[in-house]
Amino acid sequence: MSKSSSLKSSLIISVYKNTKFLDAVMKSVEIQTFRDFEVIISEDGDSEEMKSYLSTLKTSFPILHLTQADVGWRKNQALNRAIQSAKTDWLVFIDGDCVLHPRFMEFHWKLSDKNSILAGKRIKLDPQTSDLLLNGELALEEMNKFIRQNSSKIKKEGGSFVEEGLFIDPKGLLGFIPRLRKMSQLKGCNMSFHRDAIEAINGFDEDYIRPAVGEDIDLHWRFEGLGFKLKSLRNLAVQYHLWHKESWTDQEENMEMMRLNQAKKQFVCKNGIKKLN
C-alpha cells in the first residue's frame, strides 16, 4: 500500500444518517492543533442525506466517504473497509456523535506507539449543554471552564462521566493527573492503534451483528492476547458525547459469542479483514 508522505494518521469516523451531529464533529476536526491526518467517514449505510451533506462540506482535510448497503447493523464490516482504505498506518477511531477537544488528535499522535493501544474516554453531555454545542453557542475552547462551573448541573440534567470532559495539560501544574489515570477497558469511540496491531488480530469481528461488545471489548482481549497493552489518554484526548436517547440492545448474544472465542483463545478472528473460514 502506498502511503502519503504528508499524512501521519487517519481519523475514522463511524456514522449513520445523523448529519447534524457529524457537522458539529467536523467543526471540531477543523480546529485541531495537529493537522497531518486524513478523515474517513465510515457509514454503515448509504443515505442521500449524508451524501448531500458531505458534497457541500468545506474542509481543509482530505476526506474519503465509504458506504455500504443499509441492511442492519454492520458497523464492524464498515470499519474493516475503512482500515483497508486508510492511507496511513496510525488509525484513530471515533463515533459521529463525539465532538473533539482541539488537542484530541495531537495526543493520539504524540503518544502513538506500535506496541500500545491508545484508549480514551468521553463526557456524556446533558441535553442542554449538547444543544449549546450543536448550535455554536458554546465554543470548544470554553468547554473546560464551562464544565468546571456547571458540573453539578450537567449531572443533574442527565450528563455523566463529567470528570472525563476536563482537558489537563500534561505540562501544567496538574499534569501528573493524566499519568495516574489508567484505562481498564477499550472504548470504540476513542481509541487508536497501528495498522500492524489491528491486522495482527485480523480486524473487527464481523460475526458481531449487534452494537457494543464487538466494537471494543472484543478487540481489547484479543489485543492483550497478542501482547498489546492499553495506554491511557484520559484527560488528554478529550471528547464531548452529544446527548441522544440510548438504544441499547440486549448484550447476551454478543457476550456468549465472545466467551466462546475466549475459551478457544481465538485472538485472531475468522471473519475479519481477511476471511479465514
mmCIF file of N, CA, C and O in Angstrom, residues 193-274:
data_model
loop_
_atom_site.group_PDB
_atom_site.id
_atom_site.type_symbol
_atom_site.label_atom_id
_atom_site.label_comp_id
_atom_site.label_asym_id
_atom_site.label_seq_id
_atom_site.Cartn_x
_atom_site.Cartn_y
_atom_site.Cartn_z
ATOM 1 N N PHE A 193 -4.558 2.896 17.194
ATOM 2 C CA PHE A 193 -3.528 1.859 17.179
ATOM 3 C C PHE A 193 -2.882 1.798 15.801
ATOM 4 O O PHE A 193 -3.380 2.376 14.828
ATOM 5 N N HIS A 194 -1.759 1.098 15.729
ATOM 6 C CA HIS A 194 -1.037 0.936 14.472
ATOM 7 C C HIS A 194 -1.749 -0.105 13.604
ATOM 8 O O HIS A 194 -2.355 -1.053 14.125
ATOM 9 N N ARG A 195 -1.637 0.088 12.316
ATOM 10 C CA ARG A 195 -2.228 -0.871 11.378
ATOM 11 C C ARG A 195 -1.752 -2.300 11.665
ATOM 12 O O ARG A 195 -2.537 -3.253 11.598
ATOM 13 N N ASP A 196 -0.474 -2.454 12.007
ATOM 14 C CA ASP A 196 0.049 -3.802 12.271
ATOM 15 C C ASP A 196 -0.679 -4.470 13.431
ATOM 16 O O ASP A 196 -0.864 -5.700 13.434
ATOM 17 N N ALA A 197 -1.085 -3.681 14.433
ATOM 18 C CA ALA A 197 -1.773 -4.243 15.604
ATOM 19 C C ALA A 197 -3.139 -4.792 15.218
ATOM 20 O O ALA A 197 -3.498 -5.919 15.581
ATOM 21 N N ILE A 198 -3.914 -3.987 14.482
ATOM 22 C CA ILE A 198 -5.271 -4.448 14.127
ATOM 23 C C ILE A 198 -5.209 -5.575 13.091
ATOM 24 O O ILE A 198 -6.030 -6.498 13.113
ATOM 25 N N GLU A 199 -4.206 -5.530 12.221
ATOM 26 C CA GLU A 199 -4.071 -6.629 11.255
ATOM 27 C C GLU A 199 -3.623 -7.915 11.939
ATOM 28 O O GLU A 199 -3.976 -9.018 11.495
ATOM 29 N N ALA A 200 -2.887 -7.781 13.050
ATOM 30 C CA ALA A 200 -2.439 -8.974 13.790
ATOM 31 C C ALA A 200 -3.617 -9.770 14.337
ATOM 32 O O ALA A 200 -3.556 -10.999 14.430
ATOM 33 N N ILE A 201 -4.710 -9.065 14.707
ATOM 34 C CA ILE A 201 -5.898 -9.776 15.215
ATOM 35 C C ILE A 201 -6.973 -9.916 14.123
ATOM 36 O O ILE A 201 -8.094 -10.327 14.388
ATOM 37 N N ASN A 202 -6.600 -9.560 12.889
ATOM 38 C CA ASN A 202 -7.483 -9.645 11.722
ATOM 39 C C ASN A 202 -8.691 -8.713 11.821
ATOM 40 O O ASN A 202 -9.776 -9.029 11.344
ATOM 41 N N GLY A 203 -8.491 -7.559 12.448
ATOM 42 C CA GLY A 203 -9.517 -6.521 12.432
ATOM 43 C C GLY A 203 -10.700 -6.779 13.345
ATOM 44 O O GLY A 203 -10.649 -7.577 14.284
ATOM 45 N N PHE A 204 -11.772 -6.076 13.052
ATOM 46 C CA PHE A 204 -13.026 -6.213 13.796
ATOM 47 C C PHE A 204 -13.720 -7.500 13.355
ATOM 48 O O PHE A 204 -13.699 -7.852 12.175
ATOM 49 N N ASP A 205 -14.336 -8.181 14.303
ATOM 50 C CA ASP A 205 -15.005 -9.446 14.013
ATOM 51 C C ASP A 205 -16.395 -9.166 13.450
ATOM 52 O O ASP A 205 -17.277 -8.660 14.142
ATOM 53 N N GLU A 206 -16.601 -9.495 12.188
ATOM 54 C CA GLU A 206 -17.870 -9.212 11.524
ATOM 55 C C GLU A 206 -18.979 -10.182 11.892
ATOM 56 O O GLU A 206 -20.129 -10.021 11.460
ATOM 57 N N ASP A 207 -18.673 -11.191 12.720
ATOM 58 C CA ASP A 207 -19.727 -12.072 13.218
ATOM 59 C C ASP A 207 -20.640 -11.341 14.201
ATOM 60 O O ASP A 207 -21.778 -11.763 14.426
ATOM 61 N N TYR A 208 -20.148 -10.243 14.787
ATOM 62 C CA TYR A 208 -20.989 -9.434 15.683
ATOM 63 C C TYR A 208 -21.928 -8.599 14.820
ATOM 64 O O TYR A 208 -21.480 -7.780 14.012
ATOM 65 N N ILE A 209 -23.217 -8.818 14.999
ATOM 66 C CA ILE A 209 -24.208 -8.073 14.212
ATOM 67 C C ILE A 209 -25.141 -7.272 15.124
ATOM 68 O O ILE A 209 -26.233 -6.879 14.732
ATOM 69 N N ARG A 210 -24.667 -7.049 16.361
ATOM 70 C CA ARG A 210 -25.348 -6.146 17.297
ATOM 71 C C ARG A 210 -24.305 -5.184 17.852
ATOM 72 O O ARG A 210 -23.146 -5.556 18.021
ATOM 73 N N PRO A 211 -24.706 -3.932 18.152
ATOM 74 C CA PRO A 211 -23.728 -2.947 18.643
ATOM 75 C C PRO A 211 -23.167 -3.294 20.020
ATOM 76 O O PRO A 211 -23.728 -4.095 20.747
ATOM 77 N N ALA A 212 -22.044 -2.663 20.343
ATOM 78 C CA ALA A 212 -21.373 -2.663 21.663
ATOM 79 C C ALA A 212 -20.181 -3.590 21.721
ATOM 80 O O ALA A 212 -19.097 -3.211 21.276
ATOM 81 N N VAL A 213 -20.338 -4.810 22.223
ATOM 82 C CA VAL A 213 -19.207 -5.686 22.574
ATOM 83 C C VAL A 213 -18.185 -5.853 21.441
ATOM 84 O O VAL A 213 -16.975 -5.751 21.649
ATOM 85 N N GLY A 214 -18.657 -6.089 20.238
ATOM 86 C CA GLY A 214 -17.756 -6.351 19.111
ATOM 87 C C GLY A 214 -16.948 -5.163 18.653
ATOM 88 O O GLY A 214 -15.972 -5.318 17.919
ATOM 89 N N GLU A 215 -17.339 -3.966 19.097
ATOM 90 C CA GLU A 215 -16.654 -2.749 18.664
ATOM 91 C C GLU A 215 -15.416 -2.430 19.492
ATOM 92 O O GLU A 215 -14.566 -1.657 19.056
ATOM 93 N N ASP A 216 -15.347 -2.975 20.712
ATOM 94 C CA ASP A 216 -14.220 -2.589 21.567
ATOM 95 C C ASP A 216 -13.841 -3.649 22.607
ATOM 96 O O ASP A 216 -12.686 -4.030 22.692
ATOM 97 N N ILE A 217 -14.806 -4.152 23.372
ATOM 98 C CA ILE A 217 -14.490 -5.143 24.416
ATOM 99 C C ILE A 217 -13.840 -6.379 23.781
ATOM 100 O O ILE A 217 -12.846 -6.919 24.280
ATOM 101 N N ASP A 218 -14.385 -6.785 22.643
ATOM 102 C CA ASP A 218 -13.826 -7.943 21.941
ATOM 103 C C ASP A 218 -12.413 -7.655 21.439
ATOM 104 O O ASP A 218 -11.518 -8.503 21.530
ATOM 105 N N LEU A 219 -12.204 -6.440 20.918
ATOM 106 C CA LEU A 219 -10.860 -6.069 20.467
ATOM 107 C C LEU A 219 -9.858 -6.139 21.609
ATOM 108 O O LEU A 219 -8.737 -6.622 21.438
ATOM 109 N N HIS A 220 -10.275 -5.627 22.771
ATOM 110 C CA HIS A 220 -9.368 -5.495 23.914
ATOM 111 C C HIS A 220 -8.741 -6.832 24.308
ATOM 112 O O HIS A 220 -7.515 -6.955 24.397
ATOM 113 N N TRP A 221 -9.558 -7.851 24.526
ATOM 114 C CA TRP A 221 -8.980 -9.121 24.984
ATOM 115 C C TRP A 221 -8.152 -9.783 23.887
ATOM 116 O O TRP A 221 -7.152 -10.461 24.169
ATOM 117 N N ARG A 222 -8.517 -9.557 22.625
ATOM 118 C CA ARG A 222 -7.729 -10.132 21.534
ATOM 119 C C ARG A 222 -6.393 -9.409 21.384
ATOM 120 O O ARG A 222 -5.352 -10.046 21.170
ATOM 121 N N PHE A 223 -6.396 -8.078 21.523
ATOM 122 C CA PHE A 223 -5.129 -7.335 21.529
ATOM 123 C C PHE A 223 -4.218 -7.823 22.654
ATOM 124 O O PHE A 223 -3.034 -8.088 22.449
ATOM 125 N N GLU A 224 -4.785 -7.938 23.862
ATOM 126 C CA GLU A 224 -3.982 -8.356 25.018
ATOM 127 C C GLU A 224 -3.429 -9.767 24.825
ATOM 128 O O GLU A 224 -2.317 -10.062 25.256
ATOM 129 N N GLY A 225 -4.218 -10.603 24.178
ATOM 130 C CA GLY A 225 -3.769 -11.977 23.936
ATOM 131 C C GLY A 225 -2.516 -12.042 23.082
ATOM 132 O O GLY A 225 -1.743 -13.001 23.163
ATOM 133 N N LEU A 226 -2.313 -11.015 22.265
ATOM 134 C CA LEU A 226 -1.119 -10.968 21.414
ATOM 135 C C LEU A 226 -0.053 -10.031 21.972
ATOM 136 O O LEU A 226 0.908 -9.687 21.281
ATOM 137 N N GLY A 227 -0.240 -9.590 23.230
ATOM 138 C CA GLY A 227 0.813 -8.842 23.914
ATOM 139 C C GLY A 227 0.700 -7.325 23.875
ATOM 140 O O GLY A 227 1.571 -6.628 24.400
ATOM 141 N N PHE A 228 -0.361 -6.783 23.263
ATOM 142 C CA PHE A 228 -0.545 -5.334 23.244
ATOM 143 C C PHE A 228 -1.166 -4.865 24.552
ATOM 144 O O PHE A 228 -1.992 -5.562 25.142
ATOM 145 N N LYS A 229 -0.785 -3.668 25.009
ATOM 146 C CA LYS A 229 -1.291 -3.118 26.265
ATOM 147 C C LYS A 229 -2.006 -1.790 26.019
ATOM 148 O O LYS A 229 -1.645 -1.041 25.104
ATOM 149 N N LEU A 230 -2.992 -1.494 26.868
ATOM 150 C CA LEU A 230 -3.682 -0.211 26.778
ATOM 151 C C LEU A 230 -2.808 0.897 27.348
ATOM 152 O O LEU A 230 -2.156 0.724 28.374
ATOM 153 N N LYS A 231 -2.801 2.048 26.669
ATOM 154 C CA LYS A 231 -2.143 3.252 27.174
ATOM 155 C C LYS A 231 -3.232 4.323 27.292
ATOM 156 O O LYS A 231 -3.923 4.619 26.322
ATOM 157 N N SER A 232 -3.377 4.912 28.479
ATOM 158 C CA SER A 232 -4.482 5.825 28.747
ATOM 159 C C SER A 232 -4.274 7.216 28.153
ATOM 160 O O SER A 232 -3.183 7.785 28.237
ATOM 161 N N LEU A 233 -5.359 7.751 27.574
ATOM 162 C CA LEU A 233 -5.387 9.137 27.101
ATOM 163 C C LEU A 233 -6.433 9.952 27.866
ATOM 164 O O LEU A 233 -6.884 10.992 27.380
ATOM 165 N N ARG A 234 -6.813 9.475 29.056
ATOM 166 C CA ARG A 234 -7.828 10.195 29.839
ATOM 167 C C ARG A 234 -7.351 11.603 30.162
ATOM 168 O O ARG A 234 -6.206 11.806 30.556
ATOM 169 N N ASN A 235 -8.232 12.564 29.969
ATOM 170 C CA ASN A 235 -7.987 13.996 30.193
ATOM 171 C C ASN A 235 -6.963 14.593 29.236
ATOM 172 O O ASN A 235 -6.535 15.733 29.407
ATOM 173 N N LEU A 236 -6.584 13.843 28.206
ATOM 174 C CA LEU A 236 -5.683 14.335 27.164
ATOM 175 C C LEU A 236 -6.423 14.375 25.824
ATOM 176 O O LEU A 236 -6.585 15.444 25.239
ATOM 177 N N ALA A 237 -6.867 13.213 25.360
ATOM 178 C CA ALA A 237 -7.688 13.150 24.141
ATOM 179 C C ALA A 237 -9.149 13.185 24.590
ATOM 180 O O ALA A 237 -9.795 12.152 24.759
ATOM 181 N N VAL A 238 -9.655 14.398 24.793
ATOM 182 C CA VAL A 238 -10.980 14.602 25.401
ATOM 183 C C VAL A 238 -12.064 14.655 24.326
ATOM 184 O O VAL A 238 -11.875 15.259 23.265
ATOM 185 N N GLN A 239 -13.199 14.024 24.630
ATOM 186 C CA GLN A 239 -14.365 14.017 23.745
ATOM 187 C C GLN A 239 -15.600 14.475 24.494
ATOM 188 O O GLN A 239 -15.756 14.200 25.688
ATOM 189 N N TYR A 240 -16.517 15.121 23.751
ATOM 190 C CA TYR A 240 -17.810 15.534 24.292
ATOM 191 C C TYR A 240 -18.900 14.781 23.536
ATOM 192 O O TYR A 240 -19.166 15.055 22.361
ATOM 193 N N HIS A 241 -19.514 13.815 24.219
ATOM 194 C CA HIS A 241 -20.540 12.981 23.591
ATOM 195 C C HIS A 241 -21.867 13.731 23.587
ATOM 196 O O HIS A 241 -22.415 14.064 24.630
ATOM 197 N N LEU A 242 -22.395 13.988 22.380
ATOM 198 C CA LEU A 242 -23.659 14.707 22.242
ATOM 199 C C LEU A 242 -24.817 13.854 22.739
ATOM 200 O O LEU A 242 -24.873 12.647 22.484
ATOM 201 N N TRP A 243 -25.730 14.503 23.420
ATOM 202 C CA TRP A 243 -26.842 13.770 24.038
ATOM 203 C C TRP A 243 -27.811 13.240 22.984
ATOM 204 O O TRP A 243 -28.175 13.945 22.041
ATOM 205 N N HIS A 244 -28.219 12.000 23.174
ATOM 206 C CA HIS A 244 -29.325 11.426 22.395
ATOM 207 C C HIS A 244 -29.871 10.254 23.179
ATOM 208 O O HIS A 244 -29.204 9.724 24.080
ATOM 209 N N LYS A 245 -31.073 9.845 22.845
ATOM 210 C CA LYS A 245 -31.670 8.699 23.537
ATOM 211 C C LYS A 245 -30.865 7.449 23.210
ATOM 212 O O LYS A 245 -30.553 7.174 22.049
ATOM 213 N N GLU A 246 -30.513 6.714 24.260
ATOM 214 C CA GLU A 246 -29.743 5.483 24.067
ATOM 215 C C GLU A 246 -30.670 4.375 23.550
ATOM 216 O O GLU A 246 -31.813 4.265 23.975
ATOM 217 N N SER A 247 -30.151 3.583 22.627
ATOM 218 C CA SER A 247 -30.969 2.474 22.100
ATOM 219 C C SER A 247 -30.235 1.158 22.334
ATOM 220 O O SER A 247 -29.847 0.467 21.400
ATOM 221 N N TRP A 248 -30.005 0.869 23.626
ATOM 222 C CA TRP A 248 -29.259 -0.334 23.973
ATOM 223 C C TRP A 248 -30.053 -1.592 23.649
ATOM 224 O O TRP A 248 -31.247 -1.666 23.889
ATOM 225 N N THR A 249 -29.377 -2.556 23.102
ATOM 226 C CA THR A 249 -29.998 -3.855 22.874
ATOM 227 C C THR A 249 -29.398 -4.840 23.874
ATOM 228 O O THR A 249 -28.350 -4.592 24.464
ATOM 229 N N ASP A 250 -30.065 -5.964 24.049
ATOM 230 C CA ASP A 250 -29.578 -6.994 24.955
ATOM 231 C C ASP A 250 -28.215 -7.506 24.466
ATOM 232 O O ASP A 250 -28.041 -7.812 23.279
ATOM 233 N N GLN A 251 -27.248 -7.579 25.372
ATOM 234 C CA GLN A 251 -25.877 -7.936 25.003
ATOM 235 C C GLN A 251 -25.554 -9.421 25.195
ATOM 236 O O GLN A 251 -24.422 -9.836 24.948
ATOM 237 N N GLU A 252 -26.511 -10.212 25.642
ATOM 238 C CA GLU A 252 -26.192 -11.598 25.979
ATOM 239 C C GLU A 252 -25.677 -12.384 24.777
ATOM 240 O O GLU A 252 -24.747 -13.182 24.889
ATOM 241 N N GLU A 253 -26.259 -12.140 23.607
ATOM 242 C CA GLU A 253 -25.813 -12.850 22.393
ATOM 243 C C GLU A 253 -24.358 -12.492 22.075
ATOM 244 O O GLU A 253 -23.543 -13.369 21.762
ATOM 245 N N ASN A 254 -24.038 -11.196 22.166
ATOM 246 C CA ASN A 254 -22.658 -10.750 21.951
ATOM 247 C C ASN A 254 -21.707 -11.362 22.971
ATOM 248 O O ASN A 254 -20.622 -11.845 22.629
ATOM 249 N N MET A 255 -22.115 -11.328 24.243
ATOM 250 C CA MET A 255 -21.255 -11.821 25.316
ATOM 251 C C MET A 255 -21.005 -13.318 25.178
ATOM 252 O O MET A 255 -19.888 -13.798 25.410
ATOM 253 N N GLU A 256 -22.036 -14.056 24.800
ATOM 254 C CA GLU A 256 -21.891 -15.505 24.640
ATOM 255 C C GLU A 256 -20.904 -15.821 23.511
ATOM 256 O O GLU A 256 -20.048 -16.710 23.636
ATOM 257 N N MET A 257 -20.995 -15.082 22.407
ATOM 258 C CA MET A 257 -20.060 -15.275 21.295
ATOM 259 C C MET A 257 -18.631 -14.999 21.742
ATOM 260 O O MET A 257 -17.706 -15.750 21.424
ATOM 261 N N MET A 258 -18.467 -13.909 22.512
ATOM 262 C CA MET A 258 -17.132 -13.561 22.968
ATOM 263 C C MET A 258 -16.583 -14.609 23.934
ATOM 264 O O MET A 258 -15.413 -14.995 23.840
ATOM 265 N N ARG A 259 -17.432 -15.098 24.833
ATOM 266 C CA ARG A 259 -16.982 -16.120 25.791
ATOM 267 C C ARG A 259 -16.518 -17.391 25.078
ATOM 268 O O ARG A 259 -15.524 -18.015 25.464
ATOM 269 N N LEU A 260 -17.221 -17.768 24.025
ATOM 270 C CA LEU A 260 -16.836 -18.967 23.259
ATOM 271 C C LEU A 260 -15.471 -18.760 22.591
ATOM 272 O O LEU A 260 -14.622 -19.649 22.602
ATOM 273 N N ASN A 261 -15.267 -17.564 22.039
ATOM 274 C CA ASN A 261 -13.981 -17.264 21.396
ATOM 275 C C ASN A 261 -12.851 -17.198 22.419
ATOM 276 O O ASN A 261 -11.727 -17.647 22.145
ATOM 277 N N GLN A 262 -13.147 -16.667 23.599
ATOM 278 C CA GLN A 262 -12.133 -16.605 24.657
ATOM 279 C C GLN A 262 -11.737 -17.999 25.115
ATOM 280 O O GLN A 262 -10.558 -18.275 25.371
ATOM 281 N N ALA A 263 -12.721 -18.878 25.219
ATOM 282 C CA ALA A 263 -12.440 -20.251 25.652
ATOM 283 C C ALA A 263 -11.500 -20.953 24.661
ATOM 284 O O ALA A 263 -10.671 -21.781 25.043
ATOM 285 N N LYS A 264 -11.613 -20.564 23.395
ATOM 286 C CA LYS A 264 -10.769 -21.158 22.349
ATOM 287 C C LYS A 264 -9.471 -20.368 22.146
ATOM 288 O O LYS A 264 -8.654 -20.734 21.297
ATOM 289 N N LYS A 265 -9.321 -19.278 22.941
ATOM 290 C CA LYS A 265 -8.169 -18.370 22.770
ATOM 291 C C LYS A 265 -8.022 -17.937 21.307
ATOM 292 O O LYS A 265 -6.924 -17.910 20.740
ATOM 293 N N GLN A 266 -9.154 -17.600 20.712
ATOM 294 C CA GLN A 266 -9.181 -17.211 19.302
ATOM 295 C C GLN A 266 -8.928 -15.704 19.176
ATOM 296 O O GLN A 266 -9.826 -14.909 18.939
ATOM 297 N N PHE A 267 -7.658 -15.335 19.356
ATOM 298 C CA PHE A 267 -7.272 -13.922 19.314
ATOM 299 C C PHE A 267 -7.396 -13.344 17.902
ATOM 300 O O PHE A 267 -7.658 -12.159 17.732
ATOM 301 N N VAL A 268 -7.190 -14.186 16.913
ATOM 302 C CA VAL A 268 -7.326 -13.767 15.512
ATOM 303 C C VAL A 268 -8.704 -14.204 15.033
ATOM 304 O O VAL A 268 -8.980 -15.402 14.931
ATOM 305 N N CYS A 269 -9.585 -13.230 14.750
ATOM 306 C CA CYS A 269 -10.948 -13.612 14.380
ATOM 307 C C CYS A 269 -10.968 -14.211 12.965
ATOM 308 O O CYS A 269 -10.097 -13.925 12.138
ATOM 309 N N LYS A 270 -11.961 -15.035 12.715
ATOM 310 C CA LYS A 270 -12.058 -15.724 11.416
ATOM 311 C C LYS A 270 -12.702 -14.842 10.356
ATOM 312 O O LYS A 270 -12.342 -14.895 9.179
ATOM 313 N N ASN A 271 -13.675 -14.023 10.783
ATOM 314 C CA ASN A 271 -14.459 -13.218 9.849
ATOM 315 C C ASN A 271 -14.131 -11.743 10.031
ATOM 316 O O ASN A 271 -14.945 -10.968 10.510
ATOM 317 N N GLY A 272 -12.881 -11.399 9.666
ATOM 318 C CA GLY A 272 -12.429 -10.038 9.864
ATOM 319 C C GLY A 272 -12.004 -9.394 8.553
ATOM 320 O O GLY A 272 -12.698 -9.516 7.545
ATOM 321 N N ILE A 273 -10.870 -8.700 8.567
ATOM 322 C CA ILE A 273 -10.354 -8.080 7.353
ATOM 323 C C ILE A 273 -10.143 -9.162 6.301
ATOM 324 O O ILE A 273 -10.532 -9.022 5.142
ATOM 325 N N LYS A 274 -9.546 -10.275 6.730
ATOM 326 C CA LYS A 274 -9.431 -11.442 5.860
ATOM 327 C C LYS A 274 -10.481 -12.466 6.286
ATOM 328 O O LYS A 274 -10.805 -12.585 7.459
#
